[in-house]
mmCIF file of C-alpha atoms in Angstrom:
data_model
loop_
_atom_site.group_PDB
_atom_site.id
_atom_site.type_symbol
_atom_site.label_atom_id
_atom_site.label_comp_id
_atom_site.label_asym_id
_atom_site.label_seq_id
_atom_site.Cartn_x
_atom_site.Cartn_y
_atom_site.Cartn_z
ATOM 1 C CA GLU B 895 0.020 -0.100 0.088
ATOM 2 C CA VAL B 896 1.214 3.338 -1.197
ATOM 3 C CA GLN B 897 1.984 5.628 1.985
ATOM 4 C CA LEU B 898 3.112 9.305 1.864
ATOM 5 C CA VAL B 899 3.406 11.297 5.227
ATOM 6 C CA GLU B 900 4.096 15.043 4.700
ATOM 7 C CA SER B 901 5.387 17.013 7.830
ATOM 8 C CA GLY B 902 7.199 20.400 8.473
ATOM 9 C CA GLY B 903 4.540 22.733 7.705
ATOM 10 C CA GLY B 904 3.511 25.629 10.298
ATOM 11 C CA LEU B 905 2.945 29.401 10.882
ATOM 12 C CA VAL B 906 5.750 31.580 9.504
ATOM 13 C CA GLN B 907 6.169 35.096 9.163
ATOM 14 C CA PRO B 908 6.650 36.900 5.534
ATOM 15 C CA GLY B 909 10.070 36.274 4.454
ATOM 16 C CA GLY B 910 10.451 33.138 6.558
ATOM 17 C CA SER B 911 11.508 29.561 5.821
ATOM 18 C CA LEU B 912 10.274 26.213 6.281
ATOM 19 C CA ARG B 913 11.343 22.607 5.431
ATOM 20 C CA LEU B 914 8.686 20.038 4.178
ATOM 21 C CA SER B 915 9.426 16.317 4.329
ATOM 22 C CA CYS B 916 7.391 13.295 2.612
ATOM 23 C CA ALA B 917 8.152 9.922 3.959
ATOM 24 C CA ALA B 918 7.214 7.435 1.251
ATOM 25 C CA SER B 919 6.486 3.879 1.879
ATOM 26 C CA GLY B 920 4.647 0.798 0.166
ATOM 27 C CA PHE B 921 6.499 1.473 -3.237
ATOM 28 C CA ILE B 922 9.927 1.358 -4.876
ATOM 29 C CA PHE B 923 10.690 5.289 -4.226
ATOM 30 C CA SER B 924 13.657 5.600 -6.449
ATOM 31 C CA ASN B 925 11.127 4.344 -9.397
ATOM 32 C CA TYR B 926 9.111 7.367 -9.618
ATOM 33 C CA GLU B 927 9.004 10.878 -10.309
ATOM 34 C CA MET B 928 8.009 12.638 -7.372
ATOM 35 C CA ARG B 929 5.739 16.249 -7.379
ATOM 36 C CA TRP B 930 4.995 18.614 -4.633
ATOM 37 C CA VAL B 931 1.046 20.259 -5.403
ATOM 38 C CA ARG B 932 -0.722 22.753 -2.681
ATOM 39 C CA GLN B 933 -4.278 23.631 -2.416
ATOM 40 C CA ALA B 934 -4.824 27.055 -0.807
ATOM 41 C CA PRO B 935 -8.368 27.320 0.872
ATOM 42 C CA GLY B 936 -11.208 27.529 -1.478
ATOM 43 C CA LYS B 937 -9.193 26.887 -4.493
ATOM 44 C CA GLY B 938 -7.959 23.590 -6.765
ATOM 45 C CA LEU B 939 -4.706 21.744 -6.419
ATOM 46 C CA GLU B 940 -1.845 23.819 -8.267
ATOM 47 C CA TRP B 941 1.496 22.203 -9.198
ATOM 48 C CA VAL B 942 4.632 23.367 -7.162
ATOM 49 C CA SER B 943 7.479 21.414 -8.108
ATOM 50 C CA ALA B 944 8.676 17.962 -9.494
ATOM 51 C CA ILE B 945 11.904 16.103 -9.254
ATOM 52 C CA ASN B 946 13.147 12.934 -11.497
ATOM 53 C CA ARG B 947 13.870 9.688 -10.297
ATOM 54 C CA VAL B 948 17.289 10.463 -9.187
ATOM 55 C CA GLY B 949 17.090 13.672 -8.257
ATOM 56 C CA GLY B 950 19.219 15.169 -11.043
ATOM 57 C CA GLY B 951 16.384 17.101 -12.759
ATOM 58 C CA THR B 952 13.956 19.780 -11.365
ATOM 59 C CA SER B 953 11.166 21.894 -12.069
ATOM 60 C CA TYR B 954 8.998 24.638 -10.500
ATOM 61 C CA ALA B 955 5.920 26.642 -11.200
ATOM 62 C CA ASN B 956 6.675 30.396 -12.154
ATOM 63 C CA ALA B 957 5.330 31.323 -8.693
ATOM 64 C CA VAL B 958 7.843 29.545 -6.449
ATOM 65 C CA LYS B 959 10.873 29.444 -8.749
ATOM 66 C CA GLY B 960 13.912 30.945 -7.065
ATOM 67 C CA ARG B 961 12.315 30.507 -3.776
ATOM 68 C CA PHE B 962 11.414 26.920 -3.472
ATOM 69 C CA THR B 963 13.990 23.900 -3.699
ATOM 70 C CA VAL B 964 12.930 20.232 -4.262
ATOM 71 C CA SER B 965 15.184 17.337 -3.338
ATOM 72 C CA ARG B 966 15.427 13.857 -2.553
ATOM 73 C CA ASP B 967 17.216 11.145 -0.343
ATOM 74 C CA ASN B 968 16.170 7.613 -1.984
ATOM 75 C CA ALA B 969 18.205 5.721 0.670
ATOM 76 C CA GLN B 970 15.930 7.156 3.333
ATOM 77 C CA ASN B 971 12.832 7.188 0.822
ATOM 78 C CA THR B 972 12.219 10.877 1.496
ATOM 79 C CA LEU B 973 11.069 13.802 -0.507
ATOM 80 C CA TYR B 974 12.038 17.650 0.738
ATOM 81 C CA LEU B 975 10.775 20.602 -0.279
ATOM 82 C CA GLN B 976 12.613 23.769 1.025
ATOM 83 C CA LEU B 977 10.557 26.883 1.144
ATOM 84 C CA ASN B 978 12.588 30.306 1.543
ATOM 85 C CA ASP B 979 11.016 33.801 1.221
ATOM 86 C CA LEU B 980 7.707 32.820 2.156
ATOM 87 C CA LYS B 981 4.748 35.284 0.839
ATOM 88 C CA THR B 982 1.247 35.302 2.127
ATOM 89 C CA GLU B 983 -0.085 33.719 -1.216
ATOM 90 C CA ASP B 984 2.033 30.626 -0.197
ATOM 91 C CA THR B 985 -0.354 29.777 2.462
ATOM 92 C CA ALA B 986 -1.858 26.424 1.749
ATOM 93 C CA LYS B 987 -1.725 22.685 2.335
ATOM 94 C CA TYR B 988 1.020 21.195 0.707
ATOM 95 C CA TYR B 989 0.975 17.432 -0.558
ATOM 96 C CA CYS B 990 3.349 15.051 -2.055
ATOM 97 C CA THR B 991 2.429 12.779 -4.806
ATOM 98 C CA THR B 992 3.506 10.534 -7.257
ATOM 99 C CA GLY B 993 0.435 11.146 -9.224
ATOM 100 C CA THR B 994 -0.209 13.785 -12.350
ATOM 101 C CA SER B 995 -2.687 16.424 -13.159
ATOM 102 C CA PRO B 996 -5.479 16.535 -12.735
ATOM 103 C CA SER B 997 -6.136 14.367 -9.651
ATOM 104 C CA TYR B 998 -2.312 14.239 -8.385
ATOM 105 C CA TRP B 999 -3.251 10.959 -6.646
ATOM 106 C CA PRO B 1000 -1.864 9.257 -4.705
ATOM 107 C CA ARG B 1001 -1.048 11.650 -2.372
ATOM 108 C CA GLY B 1002 -0.366 11.957 1.547
ATOM 109 C CA GLN B 1003 -2.621 14.000 4.097
ATOM 110 C CA GLY B 1004 -1.157 17.336 3.446
ATOM 111 C CA THR B 1005 0.969 19.755 5.857
ATOM 112 C CA GLN B 1006 -0.485 22.996 6.448
ATOM 113 C CA VAL B 1007 1.645 26.361 5.741
ATOM 114 C CA THR B 1008 0.668 29.471 6.879
ATOM 115 C CA VAL B 1009 2.260 32.895 6.062
ATOM 116 C CA SER B 1010 1.094 35.638 8.346
ATOM 117 C CA SER B 1011 2.556 38.490 10.130
#
């Protein structure tokens, strides 16, 4: 059974940083491209970032490019997202997923990031 467990979210002031983690189990993690998506209140899922199977190729949504960094540790079956220079518009629940648009399924329960002064 695929399990994805996100953690690391919290309340942070604008300009602050967080590091999100996603612990994966139940599948061969290194065989899958991984993605982060987010969902703000009242909005749909928004793709944030992707990383290829070995971590050498990454991509980002324009809204986060230059501020967020995705990485992975295949030995630890863990995906990361470093969030820097956070803005109020980054407030959302963040999910890791092996899935693609539009469903981005399966994904975990998510971790809440709230950016507020």
